[in-house]
Coordinates of N, CA and C in Angstrom, one line a residue:
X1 N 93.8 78.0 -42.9 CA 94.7 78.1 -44.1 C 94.6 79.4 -44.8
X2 N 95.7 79.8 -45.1 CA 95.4 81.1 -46.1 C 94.8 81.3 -47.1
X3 N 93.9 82.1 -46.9 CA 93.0 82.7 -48.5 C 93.4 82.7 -49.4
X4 N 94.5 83.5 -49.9 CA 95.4 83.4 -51.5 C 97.1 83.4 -51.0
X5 N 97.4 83.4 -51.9 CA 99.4 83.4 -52.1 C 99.7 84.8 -51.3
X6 N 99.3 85.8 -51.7 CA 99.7 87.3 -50.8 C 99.3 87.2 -49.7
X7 N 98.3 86.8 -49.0 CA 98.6 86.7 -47.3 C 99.7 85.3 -47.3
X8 N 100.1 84.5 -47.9 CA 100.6 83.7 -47.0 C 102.4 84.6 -47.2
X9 N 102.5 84.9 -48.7 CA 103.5 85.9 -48.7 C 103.6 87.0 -47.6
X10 N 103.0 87.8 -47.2 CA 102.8 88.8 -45.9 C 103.3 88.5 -44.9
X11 N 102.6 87.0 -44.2 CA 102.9 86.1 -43.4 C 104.0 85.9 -43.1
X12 N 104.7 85.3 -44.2 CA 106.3 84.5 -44.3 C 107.0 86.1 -43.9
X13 N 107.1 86.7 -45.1 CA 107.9 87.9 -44.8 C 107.7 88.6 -43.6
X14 N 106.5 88.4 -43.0 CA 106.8 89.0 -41.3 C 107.3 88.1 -40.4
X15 N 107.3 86.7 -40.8 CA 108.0 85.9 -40.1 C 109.2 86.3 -40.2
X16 N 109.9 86.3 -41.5 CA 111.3 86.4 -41.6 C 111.8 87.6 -41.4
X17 N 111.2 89.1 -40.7 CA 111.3 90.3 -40.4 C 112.1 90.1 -39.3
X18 N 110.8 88.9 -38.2 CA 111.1 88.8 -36.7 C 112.3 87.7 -36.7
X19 N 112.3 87.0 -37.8 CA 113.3 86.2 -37.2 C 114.6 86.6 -37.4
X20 N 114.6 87.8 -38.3 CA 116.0 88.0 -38.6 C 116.5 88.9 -37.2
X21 N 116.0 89.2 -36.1 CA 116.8 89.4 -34.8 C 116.1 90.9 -34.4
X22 N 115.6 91.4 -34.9 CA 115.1 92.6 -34.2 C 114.4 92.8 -33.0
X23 N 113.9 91.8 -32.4 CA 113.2 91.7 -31.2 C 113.8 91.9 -30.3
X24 N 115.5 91.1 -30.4 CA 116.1 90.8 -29.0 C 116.0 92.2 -28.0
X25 N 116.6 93.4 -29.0 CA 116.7 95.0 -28.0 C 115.5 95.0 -27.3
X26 N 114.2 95.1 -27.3 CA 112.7 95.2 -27.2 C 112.6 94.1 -25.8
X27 N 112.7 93.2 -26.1 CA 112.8 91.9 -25.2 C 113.6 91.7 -23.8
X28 N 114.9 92.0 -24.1 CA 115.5 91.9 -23.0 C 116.5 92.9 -22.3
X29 N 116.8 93.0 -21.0 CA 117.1 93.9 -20.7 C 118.4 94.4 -20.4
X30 N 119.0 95.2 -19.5 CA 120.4 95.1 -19.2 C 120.8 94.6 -17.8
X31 N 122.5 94.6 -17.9 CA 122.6 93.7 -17.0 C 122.3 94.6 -15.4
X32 N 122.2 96.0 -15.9 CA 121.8 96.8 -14.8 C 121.0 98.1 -14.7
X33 N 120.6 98.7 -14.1 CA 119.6 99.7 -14.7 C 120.5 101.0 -14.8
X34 N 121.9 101.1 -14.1 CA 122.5 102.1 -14.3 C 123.6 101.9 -15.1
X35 N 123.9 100.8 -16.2 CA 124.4 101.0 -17.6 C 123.7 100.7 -18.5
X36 N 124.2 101.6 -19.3 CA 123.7 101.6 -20.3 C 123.1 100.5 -21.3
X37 N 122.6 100.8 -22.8 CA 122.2 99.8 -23.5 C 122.2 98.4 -23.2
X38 N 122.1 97.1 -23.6 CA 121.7 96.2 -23.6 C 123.1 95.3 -23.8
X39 N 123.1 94.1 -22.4 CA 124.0 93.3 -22.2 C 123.6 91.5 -22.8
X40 N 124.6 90.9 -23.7 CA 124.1 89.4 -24.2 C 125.0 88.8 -24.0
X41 N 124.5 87.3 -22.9 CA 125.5 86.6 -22.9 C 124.7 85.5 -22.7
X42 N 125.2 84.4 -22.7 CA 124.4 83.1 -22.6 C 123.3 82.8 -21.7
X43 N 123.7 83.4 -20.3 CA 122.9 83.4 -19.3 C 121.5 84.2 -20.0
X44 N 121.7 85.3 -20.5 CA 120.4 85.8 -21.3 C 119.7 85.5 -22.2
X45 N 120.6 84.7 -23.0 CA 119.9 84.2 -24.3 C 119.0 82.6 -23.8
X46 N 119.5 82.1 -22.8 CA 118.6 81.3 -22.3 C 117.9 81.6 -21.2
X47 N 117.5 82.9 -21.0 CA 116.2 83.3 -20.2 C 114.9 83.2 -20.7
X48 N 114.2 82.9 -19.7 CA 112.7 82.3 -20.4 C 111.8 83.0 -21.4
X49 N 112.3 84.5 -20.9 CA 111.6 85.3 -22.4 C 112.2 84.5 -23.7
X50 N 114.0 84.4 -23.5 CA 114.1 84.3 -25.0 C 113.9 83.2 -25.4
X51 N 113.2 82.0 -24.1 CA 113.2 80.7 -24.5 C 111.5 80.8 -25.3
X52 N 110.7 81.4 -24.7 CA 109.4 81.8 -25.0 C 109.3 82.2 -26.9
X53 N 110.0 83.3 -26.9 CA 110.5 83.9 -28.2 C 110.9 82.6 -29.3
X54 N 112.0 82.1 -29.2 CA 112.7 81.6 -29.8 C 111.9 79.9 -30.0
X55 N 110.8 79.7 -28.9 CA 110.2 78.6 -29.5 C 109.2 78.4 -30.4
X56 N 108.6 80.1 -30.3 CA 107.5 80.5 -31.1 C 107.8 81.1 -32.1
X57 N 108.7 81.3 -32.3 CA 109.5 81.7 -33.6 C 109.8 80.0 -34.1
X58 N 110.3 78.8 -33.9 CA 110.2 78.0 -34.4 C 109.0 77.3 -34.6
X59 N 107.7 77.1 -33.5 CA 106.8 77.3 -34.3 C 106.0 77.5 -35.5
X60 N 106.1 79.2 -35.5 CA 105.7 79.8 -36.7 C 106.4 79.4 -37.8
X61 N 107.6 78.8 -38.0 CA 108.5 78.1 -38.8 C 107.7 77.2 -39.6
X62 N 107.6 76.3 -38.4 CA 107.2 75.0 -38.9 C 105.5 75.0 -39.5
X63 N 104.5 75.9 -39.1 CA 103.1 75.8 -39.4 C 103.4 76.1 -41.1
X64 N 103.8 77.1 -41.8 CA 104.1 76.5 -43.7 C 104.1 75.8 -44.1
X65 N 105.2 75.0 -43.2 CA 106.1 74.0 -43.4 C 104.9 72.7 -43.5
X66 N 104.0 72.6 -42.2 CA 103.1 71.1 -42.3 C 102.0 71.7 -43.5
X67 N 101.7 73.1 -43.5 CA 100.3 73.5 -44.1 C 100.8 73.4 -45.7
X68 N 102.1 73.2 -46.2 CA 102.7 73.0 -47.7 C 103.5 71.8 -48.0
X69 N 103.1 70.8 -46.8 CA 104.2 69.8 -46.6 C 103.8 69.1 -48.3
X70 N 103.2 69.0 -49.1 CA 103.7 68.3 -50.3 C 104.7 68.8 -51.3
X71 N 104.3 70.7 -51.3 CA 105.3 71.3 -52.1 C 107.0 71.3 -51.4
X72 N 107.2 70.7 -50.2 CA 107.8 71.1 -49.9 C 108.8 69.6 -49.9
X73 N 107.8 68.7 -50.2 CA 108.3 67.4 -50.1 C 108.7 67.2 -51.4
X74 N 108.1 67.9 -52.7 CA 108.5 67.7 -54.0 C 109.7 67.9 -54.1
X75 N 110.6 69.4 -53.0 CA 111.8 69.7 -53.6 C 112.4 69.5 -52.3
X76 N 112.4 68.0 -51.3 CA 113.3 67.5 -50.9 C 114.6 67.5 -51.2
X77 N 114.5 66.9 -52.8 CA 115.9 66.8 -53.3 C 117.0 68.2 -52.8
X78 N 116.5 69.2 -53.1 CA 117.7 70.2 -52.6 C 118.0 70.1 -51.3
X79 N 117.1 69.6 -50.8 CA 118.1 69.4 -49.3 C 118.7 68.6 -49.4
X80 N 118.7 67.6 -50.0 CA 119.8 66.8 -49.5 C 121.5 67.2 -49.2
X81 N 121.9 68.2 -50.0 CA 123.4 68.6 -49.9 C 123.4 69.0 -48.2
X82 N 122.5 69.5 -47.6 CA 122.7 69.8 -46.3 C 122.7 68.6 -45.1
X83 N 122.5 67.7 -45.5 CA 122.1 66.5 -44.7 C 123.5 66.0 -44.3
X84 N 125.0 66.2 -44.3 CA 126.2 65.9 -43.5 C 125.9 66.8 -42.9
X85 N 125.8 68.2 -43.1 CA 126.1 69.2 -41.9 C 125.0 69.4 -40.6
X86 N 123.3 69.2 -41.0 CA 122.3 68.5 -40.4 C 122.9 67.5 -39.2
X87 N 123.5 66.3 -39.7 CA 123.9 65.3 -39.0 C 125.3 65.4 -38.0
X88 N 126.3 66.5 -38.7 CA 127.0 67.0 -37.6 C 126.5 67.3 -36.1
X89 N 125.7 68.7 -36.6 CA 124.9 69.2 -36.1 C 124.2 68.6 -35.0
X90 N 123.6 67.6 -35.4 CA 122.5 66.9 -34.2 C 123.7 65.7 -33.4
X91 N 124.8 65.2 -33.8 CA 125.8 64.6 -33.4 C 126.5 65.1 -32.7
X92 N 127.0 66.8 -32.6 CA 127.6 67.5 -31.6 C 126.8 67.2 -30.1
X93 N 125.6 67.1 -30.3 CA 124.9 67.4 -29.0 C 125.5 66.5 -27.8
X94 N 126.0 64.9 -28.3 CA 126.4 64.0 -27.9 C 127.4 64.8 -26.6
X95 N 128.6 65.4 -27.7 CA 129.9 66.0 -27.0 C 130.2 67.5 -26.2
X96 N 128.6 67.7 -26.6 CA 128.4 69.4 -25.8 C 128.4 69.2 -24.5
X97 N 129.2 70.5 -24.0 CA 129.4 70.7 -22.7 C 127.7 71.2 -21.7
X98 N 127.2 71.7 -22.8 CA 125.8 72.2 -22.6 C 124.7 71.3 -23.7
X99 N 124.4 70.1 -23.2 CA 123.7 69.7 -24.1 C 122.5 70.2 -24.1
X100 N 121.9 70.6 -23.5 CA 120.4 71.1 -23.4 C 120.4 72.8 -24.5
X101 N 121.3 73.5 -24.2 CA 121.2 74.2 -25.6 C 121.7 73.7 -26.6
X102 N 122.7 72.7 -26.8 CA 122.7 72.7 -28.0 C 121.9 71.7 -28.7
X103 N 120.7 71.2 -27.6 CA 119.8 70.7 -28.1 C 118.3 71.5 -28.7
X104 N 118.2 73.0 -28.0 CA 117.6 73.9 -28.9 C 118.2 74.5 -29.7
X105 N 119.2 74.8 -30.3 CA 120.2 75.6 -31.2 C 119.9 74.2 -32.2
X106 N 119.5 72.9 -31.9 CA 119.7 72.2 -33.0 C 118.3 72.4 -33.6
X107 N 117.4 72.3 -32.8 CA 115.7 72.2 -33.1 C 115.8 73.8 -33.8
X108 N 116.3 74.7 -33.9 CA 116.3 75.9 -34.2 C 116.9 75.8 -35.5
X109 N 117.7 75.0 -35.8 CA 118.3 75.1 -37.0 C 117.5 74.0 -38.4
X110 N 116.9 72.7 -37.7 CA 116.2 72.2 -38.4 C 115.2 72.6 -38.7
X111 N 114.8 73.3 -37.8 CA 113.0 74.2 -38.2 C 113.1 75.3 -39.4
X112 N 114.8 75.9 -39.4 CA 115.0 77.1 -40.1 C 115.1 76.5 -41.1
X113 N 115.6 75.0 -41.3 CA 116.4 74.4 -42.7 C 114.9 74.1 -43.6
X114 N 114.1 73.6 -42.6 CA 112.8 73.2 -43.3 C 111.8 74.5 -43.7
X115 N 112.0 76.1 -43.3 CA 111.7 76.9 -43.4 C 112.1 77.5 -44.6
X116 N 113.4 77.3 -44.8 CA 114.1 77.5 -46.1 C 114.1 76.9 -47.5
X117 N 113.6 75.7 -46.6 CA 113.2 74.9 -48.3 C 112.0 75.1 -48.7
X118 N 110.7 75.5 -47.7 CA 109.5 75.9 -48.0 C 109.2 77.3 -48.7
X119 N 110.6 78.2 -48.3 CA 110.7 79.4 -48.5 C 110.7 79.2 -50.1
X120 N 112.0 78.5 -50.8 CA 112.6 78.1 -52.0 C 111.6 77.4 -52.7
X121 N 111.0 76.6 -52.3 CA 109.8 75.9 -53.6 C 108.5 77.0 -53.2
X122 N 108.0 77.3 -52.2 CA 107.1 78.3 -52.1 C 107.0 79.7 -53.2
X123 N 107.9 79.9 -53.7 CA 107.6 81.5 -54.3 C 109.0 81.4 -54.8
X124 N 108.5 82.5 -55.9 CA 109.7 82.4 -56.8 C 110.4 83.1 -56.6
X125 N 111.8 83.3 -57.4 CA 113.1 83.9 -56.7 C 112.4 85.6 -56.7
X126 N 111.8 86.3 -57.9 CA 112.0 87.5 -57.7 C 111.2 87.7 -56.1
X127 N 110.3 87.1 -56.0 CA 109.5 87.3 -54.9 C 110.2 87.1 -53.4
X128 N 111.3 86.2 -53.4 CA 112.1 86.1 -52.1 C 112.7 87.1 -52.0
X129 N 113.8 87.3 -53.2 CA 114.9 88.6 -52.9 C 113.6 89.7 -52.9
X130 N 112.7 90.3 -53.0 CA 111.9 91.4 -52.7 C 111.6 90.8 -51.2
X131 N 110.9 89.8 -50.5 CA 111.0 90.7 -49.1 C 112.2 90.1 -48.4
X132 N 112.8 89.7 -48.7 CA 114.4 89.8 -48.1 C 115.0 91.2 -48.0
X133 N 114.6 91.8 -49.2 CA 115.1 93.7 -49.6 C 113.8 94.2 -48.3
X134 N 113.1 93.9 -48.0 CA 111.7 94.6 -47.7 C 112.3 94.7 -45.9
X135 N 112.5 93.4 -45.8 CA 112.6 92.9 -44.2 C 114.0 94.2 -43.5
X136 N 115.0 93.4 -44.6 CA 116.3 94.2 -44.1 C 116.0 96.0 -43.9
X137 N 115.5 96.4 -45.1 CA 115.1 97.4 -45.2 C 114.7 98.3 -43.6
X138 N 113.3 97.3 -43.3 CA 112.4 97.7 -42.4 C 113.8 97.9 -41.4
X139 N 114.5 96.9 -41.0 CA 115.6 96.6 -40.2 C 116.3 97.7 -39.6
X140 N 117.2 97.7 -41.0 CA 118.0 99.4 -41.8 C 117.2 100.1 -41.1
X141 N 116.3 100.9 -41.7 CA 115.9 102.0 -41.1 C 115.4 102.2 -39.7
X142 N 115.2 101.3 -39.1 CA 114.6 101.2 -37.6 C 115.8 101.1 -36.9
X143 N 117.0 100.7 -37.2 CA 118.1 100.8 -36.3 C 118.6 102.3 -36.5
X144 N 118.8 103.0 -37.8 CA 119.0 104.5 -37.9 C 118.1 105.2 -37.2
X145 N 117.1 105.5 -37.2 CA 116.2 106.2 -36.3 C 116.5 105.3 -34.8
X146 N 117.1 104.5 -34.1 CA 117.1 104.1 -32.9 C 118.4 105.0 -32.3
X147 N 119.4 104.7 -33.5 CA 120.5 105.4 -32.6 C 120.8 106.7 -33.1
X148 N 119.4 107.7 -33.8 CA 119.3 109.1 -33.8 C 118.4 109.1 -32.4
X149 N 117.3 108.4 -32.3 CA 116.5 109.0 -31.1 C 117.2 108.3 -29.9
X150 N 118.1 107.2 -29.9 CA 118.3 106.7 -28.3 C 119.2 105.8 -28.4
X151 N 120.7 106.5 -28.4 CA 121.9 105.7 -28.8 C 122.4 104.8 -27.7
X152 N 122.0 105.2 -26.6 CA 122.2 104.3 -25.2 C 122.1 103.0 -25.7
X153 N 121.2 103.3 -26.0 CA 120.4 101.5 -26.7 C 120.8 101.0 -28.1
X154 N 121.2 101.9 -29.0 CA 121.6 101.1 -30.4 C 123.0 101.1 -30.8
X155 N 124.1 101.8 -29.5 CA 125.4 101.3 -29.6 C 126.1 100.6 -28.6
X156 N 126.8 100.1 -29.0 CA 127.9 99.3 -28.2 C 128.7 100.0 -27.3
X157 N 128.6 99.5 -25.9 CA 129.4 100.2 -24.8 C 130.1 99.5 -23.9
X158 N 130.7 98.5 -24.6 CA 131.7 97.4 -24.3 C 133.0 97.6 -24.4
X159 N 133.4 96.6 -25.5 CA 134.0 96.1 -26.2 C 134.5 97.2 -27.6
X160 N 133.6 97.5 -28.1 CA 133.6 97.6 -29.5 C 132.7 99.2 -29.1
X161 N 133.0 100.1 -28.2 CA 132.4 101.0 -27.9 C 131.9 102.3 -29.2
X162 N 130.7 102.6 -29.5 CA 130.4 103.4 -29.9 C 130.0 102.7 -31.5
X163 N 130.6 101.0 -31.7 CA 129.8 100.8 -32.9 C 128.3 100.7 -33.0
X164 N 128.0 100.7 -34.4 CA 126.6 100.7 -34.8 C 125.6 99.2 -34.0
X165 N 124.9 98.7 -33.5 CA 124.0 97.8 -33.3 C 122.9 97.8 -34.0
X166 N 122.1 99.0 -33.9 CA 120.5 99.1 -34.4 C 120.2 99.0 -33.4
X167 N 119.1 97.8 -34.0 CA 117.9 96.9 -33.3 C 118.1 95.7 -32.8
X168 N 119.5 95.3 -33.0 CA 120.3 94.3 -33.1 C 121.0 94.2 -31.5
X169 N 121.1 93.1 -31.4 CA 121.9 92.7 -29.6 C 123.1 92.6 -29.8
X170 N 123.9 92.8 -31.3 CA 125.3 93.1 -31.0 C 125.1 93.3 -32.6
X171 N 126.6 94.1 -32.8 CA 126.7 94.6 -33.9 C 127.1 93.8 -35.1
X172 N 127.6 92.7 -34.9 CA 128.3 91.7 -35.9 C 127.1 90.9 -36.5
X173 N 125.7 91.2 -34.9 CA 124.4 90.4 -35.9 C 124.1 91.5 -36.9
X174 N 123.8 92.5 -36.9 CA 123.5 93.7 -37.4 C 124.3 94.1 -39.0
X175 N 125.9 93.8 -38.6 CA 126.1 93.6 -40.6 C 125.8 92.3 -41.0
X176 N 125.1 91.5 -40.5 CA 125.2 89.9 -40.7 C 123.6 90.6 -42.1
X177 N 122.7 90.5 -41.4 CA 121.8 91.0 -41.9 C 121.5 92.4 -43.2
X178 N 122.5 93.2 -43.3 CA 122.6 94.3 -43.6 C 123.4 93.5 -45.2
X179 N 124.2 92.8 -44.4 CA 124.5 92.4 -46.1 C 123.6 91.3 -46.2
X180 N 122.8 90.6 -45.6 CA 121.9 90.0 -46.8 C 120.8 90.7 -47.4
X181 N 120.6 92.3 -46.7 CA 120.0 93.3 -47.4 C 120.5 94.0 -48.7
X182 N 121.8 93.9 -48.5 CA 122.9 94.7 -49.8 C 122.8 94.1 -50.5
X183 N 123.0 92.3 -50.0 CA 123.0 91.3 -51.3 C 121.5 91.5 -52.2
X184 N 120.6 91.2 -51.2 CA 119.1 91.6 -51.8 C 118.7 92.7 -52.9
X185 N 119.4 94.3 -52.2 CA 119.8 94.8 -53.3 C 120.3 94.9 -54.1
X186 N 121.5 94.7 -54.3 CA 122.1 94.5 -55.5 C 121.8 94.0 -57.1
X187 N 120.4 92.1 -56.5 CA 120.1 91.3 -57.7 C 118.9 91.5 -57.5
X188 N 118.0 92.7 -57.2 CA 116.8 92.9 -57.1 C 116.5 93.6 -58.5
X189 N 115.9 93.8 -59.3 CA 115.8 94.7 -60.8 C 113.8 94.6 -60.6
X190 N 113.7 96.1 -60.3 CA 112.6 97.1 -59.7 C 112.6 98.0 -61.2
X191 N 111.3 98.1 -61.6 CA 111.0 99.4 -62.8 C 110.5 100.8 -61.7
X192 N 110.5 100.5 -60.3 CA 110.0 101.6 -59.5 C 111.1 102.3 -59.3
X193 N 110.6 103.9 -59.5 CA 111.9 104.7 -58.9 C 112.1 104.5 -57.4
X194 N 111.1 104.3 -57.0 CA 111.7 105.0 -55.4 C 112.6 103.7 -55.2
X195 N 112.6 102.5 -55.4 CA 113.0 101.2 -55.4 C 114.4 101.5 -55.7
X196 N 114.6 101.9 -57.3 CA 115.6 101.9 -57.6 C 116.8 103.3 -56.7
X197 N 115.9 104.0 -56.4 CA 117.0 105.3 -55.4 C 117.6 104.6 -54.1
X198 N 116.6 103.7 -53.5 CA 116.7 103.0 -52.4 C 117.8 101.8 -52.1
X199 N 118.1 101.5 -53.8 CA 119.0 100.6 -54.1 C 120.4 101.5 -54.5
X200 N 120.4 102.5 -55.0 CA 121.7 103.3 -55.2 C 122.2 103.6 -53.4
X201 N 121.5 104.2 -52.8 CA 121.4 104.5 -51.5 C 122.0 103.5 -50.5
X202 N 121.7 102.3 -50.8 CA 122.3 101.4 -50.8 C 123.5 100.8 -50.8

């Protein structure tokens, strides 16, 4: 069990670093060694790395989750508004053409939902929006330095050739994240300068 509230805070927020998708580039490969950057398609995302990844990432979800299971049981109540879309959710599996992933895409979503609510009674708001600002942050700047030192790999050479990706396995994840960093900036209120430049910059 954790020693005090800042390692388990440390903890979470390096969980939610990795979970927010920066691994995938690092992880997996292309579809060939003579193109360029990095190819995603279903057949990849269910390769055993990312099955390996993505279970241990739910995992780590859930260990908060059993190790605070009272505080987290106290504010059940807010989940409930999610419990029709929950039950969609696990009811698609029935009609999926692929029911075996959309039988982990479901276990992925209920580990995240219960991650979320441990997140929300766990620590208080200023404390989420700071490493939500912290994570994206890390993000931000690791994708800039990727596609200054090695654009092969942090742009798109598809589709959508020459957009931004990062660290990211396609670019649409990459502003997905980037605004919940903006958003994080935006309602963050820091007395630190460097904080506050980082947020104009922003």
């Amino acid at each position: 069990m954790w020693q005090s509230k800042k390692e388990e805070a440390w903890g979470t927020g390096l969980l939610i670093l990795i979970a927010m998708g920066g691994y995938l580039q690092v992880l997996m490969s292309g579809k060939s060694s003579s193109e360029p950057g990095f190819q995603f398609y279903n057949s990849r995302l269910s390769s055993p790395a990312s099955k390996i990844v993505v279970g241990s990432l739910v995992l780590a979800a859930l260990f908060p989750v059993i190790l605070r299971l009272r505080s987290v049981l106290r504010g059940a109540f807010a989940f409930l508004p999610l419990v029709p879309y929950l039950t969609i959710a696990v009811a698609s599996i029935s009609w999926s053409q692929n029911a075996e992933l959309s039988l982990r895409r479901v276990v992925s979503l209920l580990a995240t939902s219960l991650f979320g609510l441990y997140f929300a009674v766990r620590f208080p708001q200023r404390t989420q929006v700071r490493m939500l600002l912290a994570a994206a942050s890390i993000l931000a700047v690791a994708s800039i330095l990727l596609v200054l030192i090695a654009p092969q790999y942090a742009t798109d050479h598809d589709m959508h050739a020459g957009a931004w990706q990062g660290v990211f396995c396609q670019k649409n994840q990459c502003a997905m994240v980037m605004v919940v960093g903006l958003s994080a900036g935006l309602i963050y209120q820091s007395s630190s300068v460097v904080t506050r430049v980082w947020k104009i910059m922003s």
